[in-house]
Short mmCIF file of N, CA and C in Angstrom, two decimals:
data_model
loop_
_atom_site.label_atom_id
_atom_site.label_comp_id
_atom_site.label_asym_id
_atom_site.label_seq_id
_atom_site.Cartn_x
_atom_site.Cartn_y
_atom_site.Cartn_z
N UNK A 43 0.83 -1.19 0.00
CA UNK A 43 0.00 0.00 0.00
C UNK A 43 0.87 1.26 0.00
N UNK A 44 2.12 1.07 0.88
CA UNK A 44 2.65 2.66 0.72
C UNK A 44 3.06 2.62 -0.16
N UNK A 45 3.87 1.87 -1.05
CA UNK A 45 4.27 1.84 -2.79
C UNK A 45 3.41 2.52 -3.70
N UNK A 46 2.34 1.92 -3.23
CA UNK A 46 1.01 2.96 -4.52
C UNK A 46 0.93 4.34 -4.11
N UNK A 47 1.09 4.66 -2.68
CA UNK A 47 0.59 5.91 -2.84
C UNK A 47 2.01 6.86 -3.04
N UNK A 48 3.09 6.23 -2.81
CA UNK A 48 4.84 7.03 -3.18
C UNK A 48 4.89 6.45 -4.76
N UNK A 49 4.03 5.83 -5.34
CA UNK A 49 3.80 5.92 -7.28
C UNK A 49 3.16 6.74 -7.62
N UNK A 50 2.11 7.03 -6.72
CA UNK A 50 0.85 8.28 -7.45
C UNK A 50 2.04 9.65 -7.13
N UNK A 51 2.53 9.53 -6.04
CA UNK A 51 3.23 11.16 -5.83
C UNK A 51 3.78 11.64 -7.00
N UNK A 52 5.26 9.79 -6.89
CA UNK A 52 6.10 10.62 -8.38
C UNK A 52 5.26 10.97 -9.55
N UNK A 53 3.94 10.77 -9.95
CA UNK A 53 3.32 10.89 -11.01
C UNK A 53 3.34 12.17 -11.10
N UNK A 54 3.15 12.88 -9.96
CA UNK A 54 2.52 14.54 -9.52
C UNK A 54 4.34 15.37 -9.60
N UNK A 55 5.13 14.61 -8.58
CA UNK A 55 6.80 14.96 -8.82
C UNK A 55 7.49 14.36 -8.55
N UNK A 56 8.76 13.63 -9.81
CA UNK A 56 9.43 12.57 -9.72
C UNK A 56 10.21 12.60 -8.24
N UNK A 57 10.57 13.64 -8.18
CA UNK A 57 11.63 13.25 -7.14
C UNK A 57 11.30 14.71 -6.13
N UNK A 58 11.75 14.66 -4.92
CA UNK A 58 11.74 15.76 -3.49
C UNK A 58 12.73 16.47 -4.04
N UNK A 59 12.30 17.64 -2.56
CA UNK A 59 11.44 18.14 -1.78
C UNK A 59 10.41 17.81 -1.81
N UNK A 60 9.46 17.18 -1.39
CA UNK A 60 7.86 17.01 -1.04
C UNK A 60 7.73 18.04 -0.33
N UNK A 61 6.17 18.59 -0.25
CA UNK A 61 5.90 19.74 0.46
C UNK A 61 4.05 19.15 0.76
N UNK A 62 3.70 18.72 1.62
CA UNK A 62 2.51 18.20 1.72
C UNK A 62 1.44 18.52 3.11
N UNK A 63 0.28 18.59 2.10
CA UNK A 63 -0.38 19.02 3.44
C UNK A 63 -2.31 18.89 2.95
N UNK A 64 -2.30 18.45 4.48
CA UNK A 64 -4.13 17.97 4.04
C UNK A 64 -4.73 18.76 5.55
N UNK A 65 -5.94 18.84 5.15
CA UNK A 65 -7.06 19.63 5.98
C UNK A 65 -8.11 18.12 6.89
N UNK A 66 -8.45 18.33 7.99
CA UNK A 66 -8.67 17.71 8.79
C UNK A 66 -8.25 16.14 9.03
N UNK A 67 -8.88 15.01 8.91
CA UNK A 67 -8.66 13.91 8.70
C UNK A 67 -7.50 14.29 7.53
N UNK A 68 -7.80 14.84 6.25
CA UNK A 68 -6.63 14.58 5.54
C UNK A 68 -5.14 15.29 5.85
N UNK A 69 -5.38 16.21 6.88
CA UNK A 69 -3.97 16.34 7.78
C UNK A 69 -3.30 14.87 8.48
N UNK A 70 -4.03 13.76 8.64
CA UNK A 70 -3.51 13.00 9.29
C UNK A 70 -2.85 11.90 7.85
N UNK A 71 -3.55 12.15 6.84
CA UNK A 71 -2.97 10.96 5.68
C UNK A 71 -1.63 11.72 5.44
N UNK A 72 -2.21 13.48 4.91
CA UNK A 72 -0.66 14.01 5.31
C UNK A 72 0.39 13.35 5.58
N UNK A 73 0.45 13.67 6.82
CA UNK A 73 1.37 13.09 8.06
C UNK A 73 1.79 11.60 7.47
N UNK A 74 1.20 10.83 7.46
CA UNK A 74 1.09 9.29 7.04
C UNK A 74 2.23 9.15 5.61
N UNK A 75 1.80 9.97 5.14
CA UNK A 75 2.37 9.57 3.62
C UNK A 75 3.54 10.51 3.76
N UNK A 76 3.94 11.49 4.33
CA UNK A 76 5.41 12.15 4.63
C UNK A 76 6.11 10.92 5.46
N UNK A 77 5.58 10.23 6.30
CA UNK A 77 6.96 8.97 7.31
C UNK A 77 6.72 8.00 5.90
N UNK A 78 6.16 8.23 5.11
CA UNK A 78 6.49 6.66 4.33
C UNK A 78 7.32 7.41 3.22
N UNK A 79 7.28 8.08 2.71
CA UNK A 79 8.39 9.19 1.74
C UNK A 79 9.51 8.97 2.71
N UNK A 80 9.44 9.31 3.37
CA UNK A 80 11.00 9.60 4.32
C UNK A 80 11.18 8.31 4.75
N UNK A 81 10.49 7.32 4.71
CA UNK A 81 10.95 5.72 5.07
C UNK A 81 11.22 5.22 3.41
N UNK A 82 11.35 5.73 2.55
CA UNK A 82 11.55 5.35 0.72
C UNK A 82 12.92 6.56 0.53
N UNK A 83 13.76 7.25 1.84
CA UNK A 83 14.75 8.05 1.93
C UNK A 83 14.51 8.99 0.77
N UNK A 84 13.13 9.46 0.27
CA UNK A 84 12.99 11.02 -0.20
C UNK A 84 12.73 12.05 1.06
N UNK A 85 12.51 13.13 -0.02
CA UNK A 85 12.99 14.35 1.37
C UNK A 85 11.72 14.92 1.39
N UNK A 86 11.12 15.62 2.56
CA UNK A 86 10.23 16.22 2.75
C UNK A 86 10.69 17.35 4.02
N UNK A 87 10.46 18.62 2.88
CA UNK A 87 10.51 19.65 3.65
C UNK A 87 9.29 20.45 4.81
N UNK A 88 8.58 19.82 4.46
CA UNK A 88 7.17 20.48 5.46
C UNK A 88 5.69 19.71 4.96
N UNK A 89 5.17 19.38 6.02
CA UNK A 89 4.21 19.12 6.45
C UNK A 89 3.18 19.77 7.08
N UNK A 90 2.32 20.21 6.17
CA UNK A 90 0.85 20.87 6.88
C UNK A 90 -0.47 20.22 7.35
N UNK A 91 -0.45 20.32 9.05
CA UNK A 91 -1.86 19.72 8.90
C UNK A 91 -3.03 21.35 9.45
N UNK A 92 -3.71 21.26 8.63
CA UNK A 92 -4.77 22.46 8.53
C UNK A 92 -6.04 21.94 9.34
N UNK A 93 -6.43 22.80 10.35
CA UNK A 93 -7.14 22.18 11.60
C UNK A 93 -7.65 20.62 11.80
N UNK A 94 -6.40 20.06 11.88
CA UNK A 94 -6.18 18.43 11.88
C UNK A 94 -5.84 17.90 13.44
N UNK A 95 -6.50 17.01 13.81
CA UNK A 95 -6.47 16.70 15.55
C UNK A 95 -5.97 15.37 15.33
N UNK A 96 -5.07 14.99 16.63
CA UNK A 96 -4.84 13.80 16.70
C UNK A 96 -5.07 13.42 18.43
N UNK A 97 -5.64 12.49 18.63
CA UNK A 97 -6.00 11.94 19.56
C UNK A 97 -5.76 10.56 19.87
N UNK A 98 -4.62 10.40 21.02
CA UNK A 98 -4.65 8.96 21.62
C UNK A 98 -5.03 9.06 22.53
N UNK A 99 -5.99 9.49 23.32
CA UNK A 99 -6.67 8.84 24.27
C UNK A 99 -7.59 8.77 24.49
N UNK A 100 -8.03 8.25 23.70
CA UNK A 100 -9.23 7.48 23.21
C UNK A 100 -9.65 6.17 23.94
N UNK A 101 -10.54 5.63 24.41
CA UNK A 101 -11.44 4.70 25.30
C UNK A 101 -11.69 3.74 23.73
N UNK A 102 -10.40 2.64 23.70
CA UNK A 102 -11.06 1.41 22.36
C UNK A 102 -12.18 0.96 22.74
N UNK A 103 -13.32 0.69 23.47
CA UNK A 103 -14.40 0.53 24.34
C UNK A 103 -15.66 1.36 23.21
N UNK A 104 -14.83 2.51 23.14
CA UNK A 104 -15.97 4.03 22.53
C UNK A 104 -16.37 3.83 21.20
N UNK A 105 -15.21 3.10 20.47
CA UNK A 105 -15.32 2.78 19.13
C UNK A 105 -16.09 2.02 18.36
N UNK A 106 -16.89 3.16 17.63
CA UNK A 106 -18.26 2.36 17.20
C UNK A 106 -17.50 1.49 15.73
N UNK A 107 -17.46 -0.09 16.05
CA UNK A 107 -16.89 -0.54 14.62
C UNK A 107 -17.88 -0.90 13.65
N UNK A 108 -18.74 -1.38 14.48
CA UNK A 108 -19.91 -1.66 12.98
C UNK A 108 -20.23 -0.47 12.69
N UNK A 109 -20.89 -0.09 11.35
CA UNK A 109 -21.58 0.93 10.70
C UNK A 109 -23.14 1.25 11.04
N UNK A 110 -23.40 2.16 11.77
CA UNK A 110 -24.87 2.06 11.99
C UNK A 110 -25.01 3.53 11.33
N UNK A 111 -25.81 4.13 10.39
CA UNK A 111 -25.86 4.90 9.68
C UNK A 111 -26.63 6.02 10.64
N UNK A 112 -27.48 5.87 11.37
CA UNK A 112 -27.89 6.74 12.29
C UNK A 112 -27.37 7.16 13.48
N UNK A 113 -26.64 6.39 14.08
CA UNK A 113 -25.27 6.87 14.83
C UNK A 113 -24.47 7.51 14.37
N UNK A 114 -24.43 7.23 13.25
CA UNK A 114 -22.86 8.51 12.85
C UNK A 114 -23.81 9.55 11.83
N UNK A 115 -24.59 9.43 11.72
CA UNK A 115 -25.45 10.86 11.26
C UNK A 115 -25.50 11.41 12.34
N UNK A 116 -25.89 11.46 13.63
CA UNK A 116 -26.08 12.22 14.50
C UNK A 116 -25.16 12.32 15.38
N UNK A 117 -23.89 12.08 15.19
CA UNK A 117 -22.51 12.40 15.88
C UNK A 117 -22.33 13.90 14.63
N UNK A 118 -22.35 13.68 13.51
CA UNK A 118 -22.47 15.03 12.58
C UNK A 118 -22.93 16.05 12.64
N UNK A 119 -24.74 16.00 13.85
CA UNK A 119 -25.50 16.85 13.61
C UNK A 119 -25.07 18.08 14.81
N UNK A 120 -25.30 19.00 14.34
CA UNK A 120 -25.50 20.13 15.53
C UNK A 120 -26.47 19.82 16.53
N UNK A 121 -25.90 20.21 17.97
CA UNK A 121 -27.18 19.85 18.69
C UNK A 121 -28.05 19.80 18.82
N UNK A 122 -28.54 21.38 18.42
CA UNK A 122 -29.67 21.83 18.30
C UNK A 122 -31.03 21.33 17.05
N UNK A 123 -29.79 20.36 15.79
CA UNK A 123 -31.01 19.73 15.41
C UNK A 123 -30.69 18.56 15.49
N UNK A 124 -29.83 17.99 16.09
CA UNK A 124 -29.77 16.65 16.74
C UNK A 124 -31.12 16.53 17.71
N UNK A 125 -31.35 17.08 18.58
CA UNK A 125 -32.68 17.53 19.38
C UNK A 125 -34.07 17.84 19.00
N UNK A 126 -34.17 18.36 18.22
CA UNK A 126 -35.32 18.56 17.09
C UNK A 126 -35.82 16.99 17.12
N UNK A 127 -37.79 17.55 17.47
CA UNK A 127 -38.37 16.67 17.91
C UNK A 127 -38.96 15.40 16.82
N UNK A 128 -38.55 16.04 15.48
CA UNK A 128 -38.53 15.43 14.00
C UNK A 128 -37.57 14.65 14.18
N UNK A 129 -36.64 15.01 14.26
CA UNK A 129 -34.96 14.50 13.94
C UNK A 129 -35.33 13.12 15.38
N UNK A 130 -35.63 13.15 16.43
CA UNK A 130 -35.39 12.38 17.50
C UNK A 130 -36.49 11.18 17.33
N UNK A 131 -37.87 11.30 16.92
CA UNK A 131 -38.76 11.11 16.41
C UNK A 131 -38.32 9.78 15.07
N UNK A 132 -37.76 10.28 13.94
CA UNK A 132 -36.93 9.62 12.73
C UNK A 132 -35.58 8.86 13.47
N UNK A 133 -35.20 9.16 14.50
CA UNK A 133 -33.78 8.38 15.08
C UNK A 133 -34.42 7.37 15.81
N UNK A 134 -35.37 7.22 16.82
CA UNK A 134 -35.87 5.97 17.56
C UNK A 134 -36.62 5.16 16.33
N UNK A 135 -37.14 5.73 15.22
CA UNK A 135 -37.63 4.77 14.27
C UNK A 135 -36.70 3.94 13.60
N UNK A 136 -35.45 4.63 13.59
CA UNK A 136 -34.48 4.24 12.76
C UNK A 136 -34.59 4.46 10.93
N UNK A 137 -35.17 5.91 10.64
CA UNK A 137 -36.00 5.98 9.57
C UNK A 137 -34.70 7.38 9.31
N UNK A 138 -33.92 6.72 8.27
CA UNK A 138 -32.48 7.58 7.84
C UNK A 138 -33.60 8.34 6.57
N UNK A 139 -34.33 7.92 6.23
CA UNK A 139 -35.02 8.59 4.88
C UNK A 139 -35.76 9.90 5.75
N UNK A 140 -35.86 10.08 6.90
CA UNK A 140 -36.66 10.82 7.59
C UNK A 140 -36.29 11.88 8.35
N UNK A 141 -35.07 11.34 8.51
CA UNK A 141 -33.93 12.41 9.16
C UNK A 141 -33.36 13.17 7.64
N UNK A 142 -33.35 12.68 6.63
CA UNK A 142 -32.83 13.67 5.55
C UNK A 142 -33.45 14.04 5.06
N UNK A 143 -34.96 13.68 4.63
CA UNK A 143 -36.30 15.16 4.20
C UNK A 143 -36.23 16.07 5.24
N UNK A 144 -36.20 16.06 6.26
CA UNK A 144 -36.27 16.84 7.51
C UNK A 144 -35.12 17.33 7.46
N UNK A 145 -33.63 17.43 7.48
CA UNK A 145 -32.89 18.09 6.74
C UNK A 145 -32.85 18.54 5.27
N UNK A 146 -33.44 18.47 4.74
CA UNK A 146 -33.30 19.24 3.21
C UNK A 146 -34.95 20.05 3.61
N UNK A 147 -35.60 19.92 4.20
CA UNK A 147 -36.19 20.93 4.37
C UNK A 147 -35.76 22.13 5.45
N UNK A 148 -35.41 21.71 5.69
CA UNK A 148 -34.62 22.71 7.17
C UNK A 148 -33.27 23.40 6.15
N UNK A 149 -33.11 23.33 4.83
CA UNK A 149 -32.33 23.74 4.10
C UNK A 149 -30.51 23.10 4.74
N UNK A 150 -30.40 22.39 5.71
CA UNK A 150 -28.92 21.63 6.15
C UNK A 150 -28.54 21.13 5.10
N UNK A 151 -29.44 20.26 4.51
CA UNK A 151 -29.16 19.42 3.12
C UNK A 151 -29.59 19.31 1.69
N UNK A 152 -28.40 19.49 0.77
CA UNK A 152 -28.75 19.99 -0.98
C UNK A 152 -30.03 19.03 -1.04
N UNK A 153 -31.11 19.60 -1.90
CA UNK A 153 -31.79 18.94 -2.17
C UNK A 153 -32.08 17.60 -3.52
N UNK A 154 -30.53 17.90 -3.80
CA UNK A 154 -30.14 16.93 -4.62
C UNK A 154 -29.64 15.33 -4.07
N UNK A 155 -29.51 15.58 -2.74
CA UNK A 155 -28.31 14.74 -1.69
C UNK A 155 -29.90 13.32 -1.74
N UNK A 156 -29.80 12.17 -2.15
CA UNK A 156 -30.65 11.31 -1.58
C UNK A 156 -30.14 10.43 -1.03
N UNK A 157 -30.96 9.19 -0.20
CA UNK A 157 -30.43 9.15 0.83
C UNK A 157 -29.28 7.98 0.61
N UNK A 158 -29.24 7.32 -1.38
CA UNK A 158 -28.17 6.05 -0.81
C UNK A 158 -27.04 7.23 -0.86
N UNK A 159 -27.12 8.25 -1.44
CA UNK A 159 -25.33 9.18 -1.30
C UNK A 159 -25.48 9.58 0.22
N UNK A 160 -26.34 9.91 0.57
CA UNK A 160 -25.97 10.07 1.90
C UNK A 160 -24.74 8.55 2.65
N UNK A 161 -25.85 7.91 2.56
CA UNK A 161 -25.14 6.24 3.27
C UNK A 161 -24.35 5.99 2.65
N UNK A 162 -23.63 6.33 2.00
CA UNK A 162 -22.28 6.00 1.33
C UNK A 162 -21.04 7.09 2.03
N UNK A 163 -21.65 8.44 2.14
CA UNK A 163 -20.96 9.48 2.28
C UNK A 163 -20.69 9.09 3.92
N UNK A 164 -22.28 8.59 4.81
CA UNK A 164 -21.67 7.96 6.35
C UNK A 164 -21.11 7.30 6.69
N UNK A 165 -21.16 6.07 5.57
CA UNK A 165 -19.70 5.23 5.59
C UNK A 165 -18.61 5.43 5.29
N UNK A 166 -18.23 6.33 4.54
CA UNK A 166 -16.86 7.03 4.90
C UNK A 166 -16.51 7.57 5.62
N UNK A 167 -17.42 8.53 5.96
CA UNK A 167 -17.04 9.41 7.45
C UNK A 167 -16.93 8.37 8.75
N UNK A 168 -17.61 7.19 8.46
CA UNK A 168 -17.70 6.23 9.66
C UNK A 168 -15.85 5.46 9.65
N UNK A 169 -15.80 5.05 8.34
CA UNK A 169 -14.76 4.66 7.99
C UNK A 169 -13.59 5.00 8.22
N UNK A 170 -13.24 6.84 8.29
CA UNK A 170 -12.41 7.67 8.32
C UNK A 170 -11.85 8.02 9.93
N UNK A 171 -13.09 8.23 10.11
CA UNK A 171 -12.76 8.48 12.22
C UNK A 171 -12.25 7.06 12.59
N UNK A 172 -13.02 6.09 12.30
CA UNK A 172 -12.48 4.60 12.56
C UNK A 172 -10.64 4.91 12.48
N UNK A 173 -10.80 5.01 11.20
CA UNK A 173 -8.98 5.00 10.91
C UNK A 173 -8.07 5.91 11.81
N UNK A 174 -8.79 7.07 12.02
CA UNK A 174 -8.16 8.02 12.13
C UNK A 174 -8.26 7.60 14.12
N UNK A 175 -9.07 7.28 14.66
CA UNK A 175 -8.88 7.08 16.43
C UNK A 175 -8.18 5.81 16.71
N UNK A 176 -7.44 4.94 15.28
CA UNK A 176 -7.17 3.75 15.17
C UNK A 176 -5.25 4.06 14.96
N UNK A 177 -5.10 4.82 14.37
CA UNK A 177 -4.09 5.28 13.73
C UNK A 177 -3.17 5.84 14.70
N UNK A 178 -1.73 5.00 14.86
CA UNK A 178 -0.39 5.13 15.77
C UNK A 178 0.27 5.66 14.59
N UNK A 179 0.80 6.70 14.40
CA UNK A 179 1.68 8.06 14.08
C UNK A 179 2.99 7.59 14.52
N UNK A 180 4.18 7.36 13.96
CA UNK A 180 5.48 8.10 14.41
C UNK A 180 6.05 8.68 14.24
N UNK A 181 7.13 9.18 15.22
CA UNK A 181 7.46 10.67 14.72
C UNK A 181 8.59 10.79 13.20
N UNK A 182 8.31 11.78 12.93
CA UNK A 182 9.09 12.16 11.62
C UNK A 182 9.82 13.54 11.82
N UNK A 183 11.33 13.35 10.64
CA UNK A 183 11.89 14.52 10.97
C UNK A 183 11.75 15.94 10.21
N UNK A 184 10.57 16.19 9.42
CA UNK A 184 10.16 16.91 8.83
C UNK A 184 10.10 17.78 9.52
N UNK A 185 9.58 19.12 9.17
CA UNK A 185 8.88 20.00 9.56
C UNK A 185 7.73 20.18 9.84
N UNK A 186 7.19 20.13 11.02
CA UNK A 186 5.23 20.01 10.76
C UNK A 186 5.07 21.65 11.41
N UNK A 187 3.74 22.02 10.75
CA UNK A 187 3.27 23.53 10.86
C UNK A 187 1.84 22.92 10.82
N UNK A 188 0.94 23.40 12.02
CA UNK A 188 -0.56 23.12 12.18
C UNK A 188 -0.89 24.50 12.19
N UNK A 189 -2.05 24.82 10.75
CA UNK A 189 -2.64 25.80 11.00
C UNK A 189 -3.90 25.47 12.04
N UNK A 190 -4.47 26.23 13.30
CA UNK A 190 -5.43 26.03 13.77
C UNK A 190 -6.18 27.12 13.61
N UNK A 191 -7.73 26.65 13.28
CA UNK A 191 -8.95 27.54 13.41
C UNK A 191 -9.40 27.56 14.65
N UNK A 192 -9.42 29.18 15.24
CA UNK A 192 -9.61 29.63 16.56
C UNK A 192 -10.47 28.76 17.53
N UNK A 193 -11.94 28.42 16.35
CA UNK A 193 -13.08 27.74 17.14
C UNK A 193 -12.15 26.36 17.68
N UNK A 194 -11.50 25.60 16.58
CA UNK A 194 -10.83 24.08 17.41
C UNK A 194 -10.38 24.51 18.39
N UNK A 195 -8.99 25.38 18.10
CA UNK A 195 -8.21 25.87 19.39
C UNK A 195 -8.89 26.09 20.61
N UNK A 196 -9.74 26.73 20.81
CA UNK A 196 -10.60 27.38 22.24
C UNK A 196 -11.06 25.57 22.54
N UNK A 197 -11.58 25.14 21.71
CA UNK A 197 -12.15 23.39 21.80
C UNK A 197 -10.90 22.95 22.94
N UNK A 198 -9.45 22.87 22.22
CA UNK A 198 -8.65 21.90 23.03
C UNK A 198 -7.81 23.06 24.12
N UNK A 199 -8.80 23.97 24.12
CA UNK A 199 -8.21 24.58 25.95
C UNK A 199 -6.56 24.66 25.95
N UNK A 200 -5.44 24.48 26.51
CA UNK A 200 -3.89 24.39 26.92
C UNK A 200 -3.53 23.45 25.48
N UNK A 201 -4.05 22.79 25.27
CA UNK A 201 -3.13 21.83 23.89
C UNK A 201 -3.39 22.46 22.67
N UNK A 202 -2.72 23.54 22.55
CA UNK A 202 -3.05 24.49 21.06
C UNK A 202 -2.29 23.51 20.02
N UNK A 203 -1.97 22.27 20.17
CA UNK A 203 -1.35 21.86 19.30
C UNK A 203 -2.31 20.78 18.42
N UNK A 204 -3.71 20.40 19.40
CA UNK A 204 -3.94 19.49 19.11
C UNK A 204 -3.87 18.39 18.80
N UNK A 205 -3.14 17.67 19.91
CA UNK A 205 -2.69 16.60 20.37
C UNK A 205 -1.36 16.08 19.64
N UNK A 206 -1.02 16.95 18.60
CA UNK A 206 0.62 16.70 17.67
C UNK A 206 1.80 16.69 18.84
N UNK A 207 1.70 17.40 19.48
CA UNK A 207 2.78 17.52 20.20
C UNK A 207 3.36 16.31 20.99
N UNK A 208 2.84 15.57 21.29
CA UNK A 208 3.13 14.31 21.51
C UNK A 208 4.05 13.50 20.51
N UNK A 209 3.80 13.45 19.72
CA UNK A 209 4.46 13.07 18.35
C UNK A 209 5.68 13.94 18.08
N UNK A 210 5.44 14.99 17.69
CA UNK A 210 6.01 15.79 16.85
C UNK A 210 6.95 16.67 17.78
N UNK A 211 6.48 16.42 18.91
CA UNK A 211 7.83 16.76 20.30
C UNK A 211 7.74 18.64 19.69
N UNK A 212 9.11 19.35 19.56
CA UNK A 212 9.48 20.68 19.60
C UNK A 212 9.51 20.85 17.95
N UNK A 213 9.35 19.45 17.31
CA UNK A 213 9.06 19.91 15.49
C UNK A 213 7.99 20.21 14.73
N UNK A 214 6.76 20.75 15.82
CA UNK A 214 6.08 21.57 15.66
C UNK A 214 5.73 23.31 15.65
N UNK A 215 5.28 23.83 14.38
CA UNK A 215 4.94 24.96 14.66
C UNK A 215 3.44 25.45 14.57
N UNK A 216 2.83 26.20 15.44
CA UNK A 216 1.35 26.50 15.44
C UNK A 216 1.26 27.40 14.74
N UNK A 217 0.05 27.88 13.67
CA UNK A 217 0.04 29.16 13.11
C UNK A 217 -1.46 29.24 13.46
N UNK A 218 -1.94 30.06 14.46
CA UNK A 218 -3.64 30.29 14.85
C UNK A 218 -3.99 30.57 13.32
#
């Protein structure tokens, strides 16, 4: 697997400096695919993860592994229409077709969105957090720079690093 994805790079540029960088979850493939460049001894000058969190301490207990499409729709939703007496109403039925008319009327959702793209789109997102609260990081000697958006930052209180620093020790830089 890391072969294919250090084949697709050179496709993009034969040879380093690499300069790479992904936005949330894809801050963490980021990360992922810079230690396997630098484990194939190319060079990578910097690494961006753009309001990208990493979290080990995590409860394996918490981890929802099967796919239940209404559980991870409503880990998505804002509270306030997570709560909505429609929305709560369509969740004890287990009626996913009911929770997304009720969002596309509430204008949350394109009214193009039906519901198997939805359930495809929750299984990735189900798929992705899976990977991503699953996923042991080591450290690399790159450069990492985390841009953080204020709202995350205020989220993780004293760890403006969002949980990199563990990893990434003093080869981190924050840019709010």
């Amino acid at each position: 697997m890391a072969s294919a994805y250090i084949k697709e790079m050179r496709l993009v540029q034969p040879k380093g400096p690499y300069r790479i960088a992904g936005y949330s979850a894809g801050g963490t493939i980021a990360y992922e695919i810079a230690n396997q460049l630098i484990a194939a001894d190319e060079s990578v000058e910097f690494v961006g993860l753009i309001d990208s969190e990493f979290n080990s301490s995590f409860n394996p207990e918490d981890i929802q592994r099967d796919f239940d499409p209404i559980k991870t729709l409503m880990q998505w939703l804002p509270e306030n229409v997570a709560t909505a007496s429609d929305i709560v109403t369509f969740q004890r039925e287990g009626n996913v077709g009911g929770i997304l008319a009720s969002l596309q009327q509430s204008g949350l959702v394109a009214p193009e969105i039906d519901e198997e793209r939805l359930l495809r789109h929750l299984a990735v997102a189900h798929g992705t957090r899976l990977a991503q609260l699953t996923y042991t990081p080591f450290a690399i000697s790159a450069p990492i720079t985390l841009f953080a958006a204020a709202e995350t930052t205020a989220k993780h209180g004293a760890d403006h690093c969002h949980g990199w620093k563990e990893i990434a020790g003093e080869n981190i830089h924050v840019v709010p």
